[in-house]
Short mmCIF file of C-alpha atoms and ligand atoms in Angstrom, two decimals:
data_model
loop_
_atom_site.label_atom_id
_atom_site.label_comp_id
_atom_site.label_asym_id
_atom_site.label_seq_id
_atom_site.Cartn_x
_atom_site.Cartn_y
_atom_site.Cartn_z
CA UNK A 1461 15.00 -3.15 -3.56
CA UNK A 1462 15.49 0.26 -2.17
CA UNK A 1463 13.87 3.48 -1.35
CA UNK A 1464 14.07 5.76 -4.22
CA UNK A 1465 13.78 3.44 -7.04
CA UNK A 1466 10.37 4.42 -8.15
CA UNK A 1467 11.53 7.77 -8.10
CA UNK A 1468 14.43 6.76 -10.35
CA UNK A 1469 11.97 4.99 -12.50
CA UNK A 1470 9.45 7.65 -12.64
CA UNK A 1471 11.59 10.46 -13.32
CA UNK A 1472 13.10 8.73 -16.38
CA UNK A 1473 9.52 7.45 -17.74
CA UNK A 1474 8.63 11.36 -17.65
CA UNK A 1475 11.74 12.41 -18.96
CA UNK A 1476 10.80 9.95 -22.62
CA UNK A 1477 7.29 8.52 -22.34
CA UNK A 1478 4.07 10.03 -23.45
CA UNK A 1479 1.29 7.97 -21.78
CA UNK A 1480 -1.96 6.89 -23.31
CA UNK A 1481 -5.25 8.65 -22.33
CA UNK A 1482 -3.44 10.69 -20.15
CA UNK A 1483 -3.13 14.67 -19.69
CA UNK A 1484 1.01 14.52 -19.26
CA UNK A 1485 0.77 17.59 -16.85
CA UNK A 1486 -1.73 15.77 -14.52
CA UNK A 1487 1.50 13.74 -13.64
CA UNK A 1488 3.40 17.15 -12.25
CA UNK A 1489 0.90 16.32 -9.28
CA UNK A 1490 0.62 12.62 -9.83
CA UNK A 1491 2.61 9.75 -9.76
CA UNK A 1492 3.25 7.30 -12.58
CA UNK A 1493 3.63 4.09 -10.76
CA UNK A 1494 6.55 1.82 -12.08
CA UNK A 1495 5.46 -1.78 -12.18
CA UNK A 1496 8.46 -4.11 -11.71
CA UNK A 1497 6.42 -7.70 -11.83
CA UNK A 1498 3.00 -8.97 -11.46
CA UNK A 1499 1.74 -12.03 -9.77
CA UNK A 1500 -2.06 -13.39 -9.56
CA UNK A 1501 -4.06 -10.37 -9.15
CA UNK A 1502 -1.12 -8.06 -7.85
CA UNK A 1503 1.01 -5.77 -9.42
CA UNK A 1504 4.08 -4.68 -7.23
CA UNK A 1505 6.46 -1.53 -7.52
CA UNK A 1506 10.16 -1.42 -7.39
CA UNK A 1507 9.51 -0.29 -3.56
CA UNK A 1508 7.65 -3.46 -2.78
CA UNK A 1509 4.41 -1.77 -2.89
CA UNK A 1510 1.36 -4.22 -4.10
CA UNK A 1511 -1.70 -2.65 -6.15
CA UNK A 1512 -4.54 -5.37 -6.21
CA UNK A 1513 -5.71 -4.75 -9.84
CA UNK A 1514 -9.29 -4.61 -9.76
CA UNK A 1515 -9.45 -3.05 -13.59
CA UNK A 1516 -7.55 -6.34 -15.18
CA UNK A 1517 -4.99 -3.86 -16.65
CA UNK A 1518 -7.50 -2.36 -18.94
CA UNK A 1519 -9.89 -5.68 -18.89
CA UNK A 1520 -7.55 -7.80 -20.42
CA UNK A 1521 -6.31 -10.20 -17.75
CA UNK A 1522 -8.43 -13.04 -16.87
CA UNK A 1523 -6.44 -15.71 -15.13
CA UNK A 1524 -4.12 -13.36 -13.07
CA UNK A 1525 -0.34 -11.85 -13.97
CA UNK A 1526 2.05 -14.47 -14.86
CA UNK A 1527 -0.31 -17.20 -14.73
CA UNK A 1528 2.26 -20.27 -14.86
CA UNK A 1529 0.05 -22.59 -17.40
CA UNK A 1530 -0.42 -19.69 -19.85
CA UNK A 1531 3.43 -18.51 -19.40
CA UNK A 1532 4.76 -22.34 -20.05
CA UNK A 1533 2.52 -22.42 -23.02
CA UNK A 1534 4.40 -19.04 -23.99
CA UNK A 1535 8.14 -20.45 -23.29
CA UNK A 1536 7.29 -23.33 -24.93
CA UNK A 1537 6.01 -21.71 -28.46
CA UNK A 1538 8.96 -19.76 -28.00
CA UNK A 1539 11.19 -21.93 -28.99
CA UNK A 1540 9.31 -23.13 -31.60
CA UNK A 1541 8.22 -20.21 -33.61
CA UNK A 1542 8.10 -16.55 -32.79
CA UNK A 1543 6.52 -15.23 -35.72
CA UNK A 1544 5.77 -15.98 -39.20
CA UNK A 1545 3.59 -13.91 -41.43
CA UNK A 1546 -0.01 -14.97 -42.31
CA UNK A 1547 -0.12 -14.43 -45.95
CA UNK A 1548 0.53 -17.85 -47.87
CA UNK A 1549 1.67 -19.26 -44.78
CA UNK A 1550 0.17 -20.86 -41.38
CA UNK A 1551 1.08 -22.20 -38.45
CA UNK A 1552 -0.59 -24.41 -35.98
CA UNK A 1553 -1.46 -21.64 -32.90
CA UNK A 1554 -3.48 -20.02 -35.65
CA UNK A 1555 -5.29 -23.04 -36.93
CA UNK A 1556 -5.94 -24.23 -33.62
CA UNK A 1557 -7.57 -21.09 -32.03
CA UNK A 1558 -9.58 -20.44 -34.90
CA UNK A 1559 -10.94 -24.07 -34.61
CA UNK A 1560 -11.38 -23.26 -31.14
CA UNK A 1561 -13.02 -19.63 -31.23
CA UNK A 1562 -15.48 -21.17 -34.22
CA UNK A 1563 -16.04 -23.72 -32.48
CA UNK A 1564 -17.05 -21.93 -28.86
CA UNK A 1565 -18.75 -18.93 -30.34
CA UNK A 1566 -22.48 -18.42 -31.24
CA UNK A 1567 -23.36 -20.94 -33.97
CA UNK A 1568 -23.11 -19.95 -37.55
CA UNK A 1569 -19.35 -18.25 -37.01
CA UNK A 1570 -17.73 -20.34 -39.03
CA UNK A 1571 -14.57 -18.35 -40.08
CA UNK A 1572 -12.13 -16.09 -38.33
CA UNK A 1573 -9.93 -13.50 -39.44
CA UNK A 1574 -7.04 -12.20 -37.29
CA UNK A 1575 -6.07 -8.72 -36.53
CA UNK A 1576 -3.83 -7.42 -33.62
CA UNK A 1577 -5.60 -4.96 -31.17
CA UNK A 1578 -9.03 -4.16 -30.70
CA UNK A 1579 -9.36 -1.08 -32.72
CA UNK A 1580 -8.05 -2.98 -35.48
CA UNK A 1581 -10.71 -5.56 -34.92
CA UNK A 1582 -13.41 -3.36 -35.61
CA UNK A 1583 -12.04 -1.63 -38.59
CA UNK A 1584 -12.07 -4.98 -39.96
CA UNK A 1585 -15.59 -5.52 -39.51
CA UNK A 1586 -16.59 -2.28 -40.80
CA UNK A 1587 -14.80 -2.57 -43.98
CA UNK A 1588 -15.50 -6.49 -44.31
CA UNK A 1589 -19.37 -5.59 -44.02
CA UNK A 1590 -18.68 -2.55 -46.57
CA UNK A 1591 -17.01 -4.56 -48.85
CA UNK A 1592 -19.51 -7.43 -48.49
CA UNK A 1593 -22.08 -5.11 -50.16
CA UNK A 1594 -20.15 -3.68 -52.93
CA UNK A 1595 -19.21 -7.25 -53.92
CA UNK A 1596 -22.77 -7.94 -54.12
CA UNK A 1597 -23.44 -4.86 -56.07
CA UNK A 1598 -25.00 -2.78 -53.41
CA UNK A 1599 -22.91 0.33 -53.71
CA UNK A 1600 -25.52 2.31 -52.17
CA UNK A 1601 -24.49 0.90 -48.61
CA UNK A 1602 -21.72 3.00 -47.16
CA UNK A 1603 -23.40 4.14 -43.69
CA UNK A 1604 -23.06 2.97 -39.90
CA UNK A 1605 -25.45 2.85 -37.37
CA UNK A 1606 -24.04 3.17 -33.99
CA UNK A 1607 -25.23 3.76 -30.23
CA UNK A 1608 -25.25 6.77 -28.37
CA UNK A 1609 -22.84 6.39 -25.58
CA UNK A 1610 -20.57 3.77 -27.24
CA UNK A 1611 -16.75 3.03 -27.77
CA UNK A 1612 -15.29 0.98 -30.20
CA UNK A 1613 -11.38 2.18 -30.24
CA UNK A 1614 -10.08 5.00 -31.37
CA UNK A 1615 -8.35 4.41 -34.75
CA UNK A 1616 -10.06 6.59 -37.39
CA UNK A 1617 -12.83 4.14 -38.61
CA UNK A 1618 -13.78 2.81 -35.07
CA UNK A 1619 -13.79 6.22 -33.64
CA UNK A 1620 -16.12 7.18 -36.35
CA UNK A 1621 -18.61 4.54 -34.81
CA UNK A 1622 -17.64 5.16 -31.50
CA UNK A 1623 -19.99 8.49 -29.44
CA UNK A 1624 -18.09 8.94 -26.43
CA UNK A 1625 -17.35 13.10 -26.92
CA UNK A 1626 -13.95 12.82 -24.86
CA UNK A 1627 -12.32 10.91 -27.32
CA UNK A 1628 -14.20 11.94 -29.98
CA UNK A 1629 -14.97 15.49 -30.60
CA UNK A 1630 -11.64 16.67 -31.24
CA UNK A 1631 -11.39 14.57 -34.30
CA UNK A 1632 -14.66 14.81 -35.59
CA UNK A 1633 -13.55 17.02 -38.70
CA UNK A 1634 -11.62 14.01 -39.97
CA UNK A 1635 -14.33 11.01 -39.46
CA UNK A 1636 -17.08 9.27 -41.55
CA UNK A 1637 -20.71 10.69 -40.29
CA UNK A 1638 -22.42 7.81 -38.14
CA UNK A 1639 -26.04 7.56 -37.66
CA UNK A 1640 -26.19 7.55 -33.88
CA UNK A 1641 -29.58 6.14 -32.15
CA UNK A 1642 -29.86 6.42 -28.63
CA UNK A 1643 -29.01 3.81 -26.57
CA UNK A 1644 -30.93 1.19 -24.28
CA UNK A 1645 -29.08 2.43 -21.23
CA UNK A 1646 -31.06 1.22 -18.40
CA UNK A 1647 -29.60 3.97 -16.05
CA UNK A 1648 -31.60 6.28 -17.78
CA UNK A 1649 -34.80 4.49 -17.23
CA UNK A 1650 -38.26 5.46 -15.77
CA UNK A 1651 -38.19 4.87 -11.63
CA UNK A 1652 -41.00 2.62 -12.42
CA UNK A 1653 -39.83 0.67 -15.74
CA UNK A 1654 -38.08 -2.71 -15.81
CA UNK A 1655 -34.45 -2.39 -17.48
CA UNK A 1656 -35.87 -5.19 -20.24
CA UNK A 1657 -39.09 -3.00 -20.59
CA UNK A 1658 -36.96 0.06 -21.40
CA UNK A 1659 -34.29 -1.67 -23.35
CA UNK A 1660 -37.37 -2.71 -25.67
CA UNK A 1661 -38.74 0.91 -25.57
CA UNK A 1662 -35.53 1.95 -26.36
CA UNK A 1663 -35.39 -0.11 -29.88
CA UNK A 1664 -38.36 1.98 -31.61
CA UNK A 1665 -35.95 4.65 -32.09
CA UNK A 1666 -33.46 1.84 -33.87
CA UNK A 1667 -36.55 0.27 -35.89
CA UNK A 1668 -37.20 3.90 -37.31
CA UNK A 1669 -33.80 4.53 -38.29
CA UNK A 1670 -33.41 1.08 -40.00
CA UNK A 1671 -37.06 1.31 -41.40
CA UNK A 1672 -36.21 4.43 -43.14
CA UNK A 1673 -32.43 4.11 -43.95
CA UNK A 1674 -31.81 0.63 -44.70
CA UNK A 1675 -31.04 0.71 -48.26
CA UNK A 1676 -27.69 3.07 -47.33
CA UNK A 1677 -26.84 0.95 -43.95
CA UNK A 1678 -24.03 -1.28 -44.03
CA UNK A 1679 -24.17 -2.61 -40.34
CA UNK A 1680 -25.28 -1.70 -36.64
CA UNK A 1681 -22.54 -2.05 -34.54
CA UNK A 1682 -22.94 -2.63 -30.64
CA UNK A 1683 -21.15 -3.42 -27.50
CA UNK A 1684 -23.34 -6.02 -26.32
CA UNK A 1685 -24.91 -5.60 -22.83
CA UNK A 1686 -22.26 -3.64 -21.62
CA UNK A 1687 -21.06 0.11 -23.04
CA UNK A 1688 -17.74 -0.17 -20.98
CA UNK A 1689 -16.03 3.25 -21.70
CA UNK A 1690 -19.12 4.69 -21.53
CA UNK A 1691 -19.02 4.24 -17.92
CA UNK A 1692 -20.09 0.49 -17.39
CA UNK A 1693 -23.92 1.56 -18.63
CA UNK A 1694 -25.96 -1.66 -18.98
CA UNK A 1695 -28.96 -2.48 -21.06
CA UNK A 1696 -31.16 -5.84 -21.40
CA UNK A 1697 -30.39 -8.62 -23.85
CA UNK A 1698 -34.05 -8.07 -25.16
CA UNK A 1699 -32.56 -5.18 -27.25
CA UNK A 1700 -29.87 -7.35 -29.17
CA UNK A 1701 -32.64 -10.14 -29.92
CA UNK A 1702 -34.98 -7.37 -31.22
CA UNK A 1703 -31.85 -5.76 -32.92
CA UNK A 1704 -30.95 -9.18 -34.89
CA UNK A 1705 -34.42 -9.65 -36.06
CA UNK A 1706 -34.77 -6.08 -37.45
CA UNK A 1707 -31.53 -6.47 -39.24
CA UNK A 1708 -32.69 -9.61 -40.94
CA UNK A 1709 -35.66 -8.18 -41.87
CA UNK A 1710 -33.78 -4.82 -43.45
CA UNK A 1711 -31.00 -6.58 -44.97
CA UNK A 1712 -28.49 -5.22 -42.84
CA UNK A 1713 -25.23 -6.18 -40.91
CA UNK A 1714 -24.94 -6.69 -37.10
CA UNK A 1715 -21.59 -6.23 -35.77
CA UNK A 1716 -21.20 -7.26 -32.26
CA UNK A 1717 -18.15 -5.87 -30.31
CA UNK A 1718 -16.77 -8.08 -27.47
CA UNK A 1719 -13.71 -6.97 -27.20
CA UNK A 1720 -14.54 -5.83 -23.64
CA UNK A 1721 -17.25 -8.00 -22.55
CA UNK A 1722 -16.32 -11.41 -24.20
CA UNK A 1723 -14.43 -14.26 -22.35
CA UNK A 1724 -16.90 -14.42 -19.56
CA UNK A 1725 -17.51 -10.77 -18.66
CA UNK A 1726 -20.91 -10.90 -18.47
CA UNK A 1727 -21.64 -14.28 -17.08
CA UNK A 1728 -21.66 -16.21 -20.28
CA UNK A 1729 -18.72 -16.91 -22.27
CA UNK A 1730 -19.97 -14.81 -24.91
CA UNK A 1731 -22.73 -11.62 -24.42
CA UNK A 1732 -24.21 -12.53 -27.19
CA UNK A 1733 -25.78 -15.92 -25.72
CA UNK A 1734 -27.64 -13.78 -23.53
CA UNK A 1735 -30.06 -13.04 -26.66
CA UNK A 1736 -29.61 -16.24 -28.12
CA UNK A 1737 -28.48 -14.53 -31.69
CA UNK A 1738 -25.45 -14.82 -33.91
CA UNK A 1739 -24.08 -11.32 -35.50
CA UNK A 1740 -22.45 -11.17 -38.85
CA UNK A 1741 -19.48 -9.91 -37.38
CA UNK A 1742 -18.18 -10.76 -33.65
CA UNK A 1743 -15.30 -8.73 -32.48
CA UNK A 1744 -12.77 -10.24 -30.09
CA UNK A 1745 -9.54 -9.12 -28.61
CA UNK A 1746 -8.48 -7.88 -25.00
CA UNK A 1747 -9.29 -10.88 -22.89
CA UNK A 1748 -8.92 -13.23 -26.01
CA UNK A 1749 -4.89 -13.64 -25.19
CA UNK A 1750 -5.59 -13.94 -20.95
CA UNK A 1751 -4.02 -10.19 -21.17
CA UNK A 1752 -0.90 -11.38 -22.01
CA UNK A 1753 -0.22 -10.56 -25.82
CA UNK A 1754 -2.07 -8.30 -28.21
CA UNK A 1755 -4.14 -10.13 -30.71
CA UNK A 1756 -7.94 -9.77 -32.35
CA UNK A 1757 -9.81 -11.89 -34.19
CA UNK A 1758 -13.05 -11.04 -36.16
CA UNK A 1759 -15.27 -14.18 -36.46
CA UNK A 1760 -17.90 -14.44 -39.69
CA UNK A 1761 -20.82 -16.28 -41.10
CA UNK A 1762 -20.16 -18.41 -44.58
CA UNK A 1763 -22.42 -15.65 -46.55
CA UNK A 1764 -20.20 -13.14 -46.05
CA UNK A 1765 -17.01 -15.45 -46.72
CA UNK A 1766 -18.54 -16.58 -49.55
CA UNK A 1767 -18.95 -13.03 -51.20
CA UNK A 1768 -15.26 -12.25 -51.43
CA UNK A 1769 -14.60 -15.71 -52.51
CA UNK A 1770 -13.79 -15.75 -56.86
CA UNK A 1771 -11.54 -15.56 -59.32
CA UNK A 1772 -8.47 -13.59 -58.67
CA UNK A 1773 -9.53 -11.67 -61.62
CA UNK A 1774 -12.36 -10.80 -60.15
CA UNK A 1775 -11.05 -8.55 -57.21
CA UNK A 1776 -13.19 -9.47 -54.70
CA UNK A 1777 -10.76 -10.47 -52.18
CA UNK A 1778 -10.49 -8.99 -48.90
CA UNK A 1779 -7.31 -6.94 -48.44
CA UNK A 1780 -6.47 -5.88 -45.08
CA UNK A 1781 -3.29 -6.91 -43.28
CA UNK A 1782 -1.71 -5.82 -40.28
CA UNK A 1783 2.30 -7.19 -39.64
CA UNK A 1784 1.83 -9.20 -36.81
CA UNK A 1785 -1.75 -10.58 -37.97
CA UNK A 1786 -2.00 -13.87 -35.95
CA UNK A 1787 1.20 -13.86 -33.90
CA UNK A 1788 1.93 -17.41 -32.85
CA UNK A 1789 2.69 -16.13 -29.46
CA UNK A 1790 -0.46 -14.17 -28.96
CA UNK A 1791 -2.70 -17.25 -30.35
CA UNK A 1792 -0.39 -19.69 -28.36
CA UNK A 1793 -1.39 -17.84 -25.22
CA UNK A 1794 -5.11 -17.55 -26.39
CA UNK A 1795 -5.45 -21.42 -26.30
CA UNK A 1796 -3.84 -21.74 -23.15
CA UNK A 1797 -6.41 -18.85 -21.52
CA UNK A 1798 -9.33 -21.15 -23.56
CA UNK A 1799 -7.89 -24.34 -21.52
CA UNK A 1800 -8.17 -22.93 -18.65
CA UNK A 1801 -11.87 -22.28 -18.96
CA UNK A 1802 -12.48 -25.58 -19.85
CA UNK A 1803 -10.16 -27.13 -16.80
CA UNK A 1804 -11.16 -24.79 -14.21
CA UNK A 1805 -14.68 -24.77 -15.14
CA UNK A 1806 -14.23 -20.87 -14.86
CA UNK A 1807 -17.92 -20.00 -15.60
CA UNK A 1808 -19.43 -21.73 -12.71
CA UNK A 1809 -17.14 -20.64 -10.67
CA UNK A 1810 -17.21 -16.96 -11.71
CA UNK A 1811 -21.04 -17.53 -10.62
CA UNK A 1812 -20.27 -17.60 -6.94
CA UNK A 1813 -17.23 -14.59 -7.10
CA UNK A 1814 -19.93 -12.56 -8.78
CA UNK A 1815 -22.18 -13.30 -6.37
CA UNK A 1816 -20.13 -12.67 -3.49
CA UNK A 1817 -18.96 -9.02 -5.38
CA UNK A 1818 -23.01 -8.49 -5.38
CA UNK A 1819 -23.14 -8.86 -1.27
CA UNK A 1820 -20.20 -7.30 -0.57
CA UNK A 1821 -21.50 -4.06 -2.57
CA UNK A 1822 -24.98 -4.37 -1.35
CA UNK A 1823 -24.55 -1.43 1.32
CA UNK A 1824 -23.40 1.04 -1.27
CA UNK A 1825 -27.50 1.05 -2.50
CA UNK A 1826 -28.14 3.50 0.67
CA UNK A 1827 -25.31 5.94 -0.12
CA UNK A 1828 -26.08 9.32 -0.18
CA UNK A 1829 -23.86 9.62 -3.27
CA UNK A 1830 -24.79 6.74 -4.88
CA UNK A 1831 -27.04 6.76 -7.74
CA UNK A 1832 -26.72 3.04 -8.82
CA UNK A 1833 -24.88 0.17 -8.21
CA UNK A 1834 -25.41 -1.89 -11.34
CA UNK A 1835 -23.21 -5.36 -12.07
CA UNK A 1836 -23.55 -8.06 -14.93
CA UNK A 1837 -21.43 -11.06 -14.01
CA UNK A 1838 -17.78 -9.82 -13.38
CA UNK A 1839 -18.28 -6.75 -14.08
CA UNK A 1840 -20.04 -4.05 -11.55
CA UNK A 1841 -20.15 -0.21 -11.31
CA UNK A 1842 -21.07 2.21 -8.96
CA UNK A 1843 -22.42 5.67 -10.27
CA UNK A 1844 -21.58 8.94 -8.11
CA UNK A 1845 -23.79 11.51 -7.98
CA UNK A 1846 -23.97 14.93 -5.65
CA UNK A 1847 -27.54 14.16 -5.56
CA UNK A 1848 -29.88 11.44 -6.02
CA UNK A 1849 -33.02 12.96 -6.15
CA UNK A 1850 -33.23 14.74 -8.78
CA UNK A 1851 -30.09 12.76 -9.92
CA UNK A 1852 -27.34 15.84 -10.16
CA UNK A 1853 -23.91 14.74 -11.55
CA UNK A 1854 -20.84 16.39 -9.44
CA UNK A 1855 -19.58 19.01 -11.84
CA UNK A 1856 -16.60 17.40 -14.11
CA UNK A 1857 -13.54 19.78 -13.21
CA UNK A 1858 -14.25 18.49 -9.36
CA UNK A 1859 -12.97 14.97 -10.55
CA UNK A 1860 -14.25 13.17 -8.02
CA UNK A 1861 -13.55 9.76 -9.40
CA UNK A 1862 -9.72 10.76 -9.82
CA UNK A 1863 -10.39 11.32 -5.89
CA UNK A 1864 -11.34 7.70 -5.19
CA UNK A 1865 -8.57 6.57 -7.79
CA UNK A 1866 -5.72 8.45 -5.64
CA UNK A 1867 -6.92 7.40 -2.49
CA UNK A 1868 -7.16 3.73 -3.59
CA UNK A 1869 -3.74 3.31 -4.87
CA UNK A 1870 -2.46 4.80 -1.48
CA UNK A 1871 -4.72 2.01 0.19
CA UNK A 1872 -3.32 -0.83 -2.39
CA UNK A 1873 -5.98 -1.11 -4.87
CA UNK A 1874 -5.63 0.34 -8.71
CA UNK A 1875 -9.05 1.34 -9.32
CA UNK A 1876 -9.37 3.40 -12.73
CA UNK A 1877 -12.84 4.94 -12.55
CA UNK A 1878 -14.65 6.40 -16.02
CA UNK A 1879 -15.38 9.88 -14.74
CA UNK A 1880 -17.51 9.45 -11.39
CA UNK A 1881 -18.07 5.83 -12.33
CA UNK A 1882 -16.08 3.88 -9.70
CA UNK A 1883 -15.98 0.20 -11.72
CA UNK A 1884 -14.71 -3.52 -10.61
CA UNK A 1885 -13.78 -5.73 -13.33
CA UNK A 1886 -11.03 -8.04 -11.49
CA UNK A 1887 -9.14 -11.30 -12.88
CA UNK A 1888 -11.07 -14.65 -12.18
CA UNK A 1889 -8.57 -15.32 -9.88
CA UNK A 1890 -9.76 -13.08 -7.10
CA UNK A 1891 -10.87 -14.78 -4.18
CA UNK A 1892 -13.33 -13.55 -2.17
CA UNK A 1893 -11.86 -11.91 0.99
CA UNK A 1894 -9.65 -9.95 -2.04
CA UNK A 1895 -12.89 -8.98 -3.37
CA UNK A 1896 -14.05 -7.99 0.55
CA UNK A 1897 -10.49 -5.71 0.44
CA UNK A 1898 -11.20 -4.30 -3.23
CA UNK A 1899 -14.71 -3.06 -2.31
CA UNK A 1900 -13.83 -1.87 1.31
CA UNK A 1901 -10.80 0.46 0.13
CA UNK A 1902 -13.29 1.65 -2.89
CA UNK A 1903 -16.19 2.34 0.04
CA UNK A 1904 -13.21 4.41 1.84
CA UNK A 1905 -12.55 6.26 -1.24
CA UNK A 1906 -15.87 7.27 -2.30
CA UNK A 1907 -16.20 8.33 1.29
CA UNK A 1908 -13.26 10.02 1.20
CA UNK A 1909 -13.94 11.91 -2.37
CA UNK A 1910 -17.78 12.71 -1.26
CA UNK A 1911 -17.05 13.96 2.67
CA UNK A 1912 -16.45 17.71 1.21
N1 LIG B 2773 -13.88 -1.52 -28.48
C1 LIG B 2773 -14.43 -1.79 -26.96
C2 LIG B 2773 -15.78 -2.17 -26.89
C3 LIG B 2773 -13.34 -1.43 -26.36
O1 LIG B 2773 -13.69 -1.52 -25.15
C4 LIG B 2773 -11.83 -1.34 -26.58
C5 LIG B 2773 -10.75 -0.53 -25.80
N2 LIG B 2773 -11.15 -0.38 -24.66
C6 LIG B 2773 -11.73 -1.52 -28.21
C7 LIG B 2773 -12.77 -1.64 -29.18
C8 LIG B 2773 -10.41 -1.02 -28.65
O2 LIG B 2773 -9.85 -2.14 -28.39
P1 LIG B 2773 -8.13 -1.80 -28.59
O3 LIG B 2773 -7.89 -0.77 -27.28
O4 LIG B 2773 -7.18 -2.56 -28.49
O5 LIG B 2773 -7.79 -0.73 -29.55
#
């Protein structure tokens, strides 16, 4: 480790790499942090500075970086089989993982279709739903319904069913038109209305849309319980229960995009469990491999599967393929990650961590620049505002969240606020003491960013 090594890597990086979700000119002032190694919740740069990964590297990491159990499983798999196509061929990790996922998922999801990243899983679910109805002779069904402020990925189909302006506006001319229904987001509730009441009230608009347009609608797509990229906005399970019921009544599919909230983030293994519903399609990715490799899965029902099952000549097959579909290494990492849930009683342990996080965040409720502290399981968010009453956001161009990001980085914590929403989604191996440190730095960062 040499002083100046970070700068060398940074210069080489900026010479050739185009980073995702970034205005590259920002890096004239903001450093790119080159990471040499990761261990548990910590990332370390080339000069030995450490950063607590409070956002699990874009919500993928569950059991820490370089987790010995996942790494060892991968090393063994590497010597057996690194990859084989999944068309006409199969392998133990893909079969075992499909068995496990269909066992763990809400009842009735008995079939697992693999892809290789979150957005592709959403594309698969949209295409499968549309194609299902076509195979049933319902060719008039071509539309999708989504919630305002939702995010489902950035390939064109996934972007079309999202509603976060930042990502979508530029590409609108390229996108199919989705029907957007107001989100049940509890941040918007009136002061004397509970989250459950608000979410139920907001269902009215969805009910009306389905009543009027169900004949042309293939599916409703939602992020169950938390609209993550939309600012960690949360809503009540009651909405999902009502939605499942309405979709059943109107003959419309329900797509649950649990790419971000799956694998214990909301307290249960899958968020849908809290509403006791089974979607027609369950999209999984991110935490699926414990944050090691890129993989996604769409779980679905026998009814959907059977609608594609026919003689070849009937031309009903689902012909969607990605080269790395169901990659053996990725599936092996996923199996190792699921084994940790079992052996370590992760969901129970997370209850303790999540309660600790809530206690650590409690003082922020009184902060004059914080309009809401919200939390579900291992996701917590703090919404910064210029004034609490009336609730006035800071002007966007002031980039207060970015100031928190910079402050926290200088003090050893990787936060990556969504606008002015500071949030925590740490790996499950974080300790209570590390939670205290993470929150303390965020608190100081918020003070720093709001004191002028
Ligand atoms: N859906 C949701 C709910 C997500 O949060 C994301 C990623 N942030 C995606 C889909 C897209 O996943 P990927 O980035 O792997 O394409």
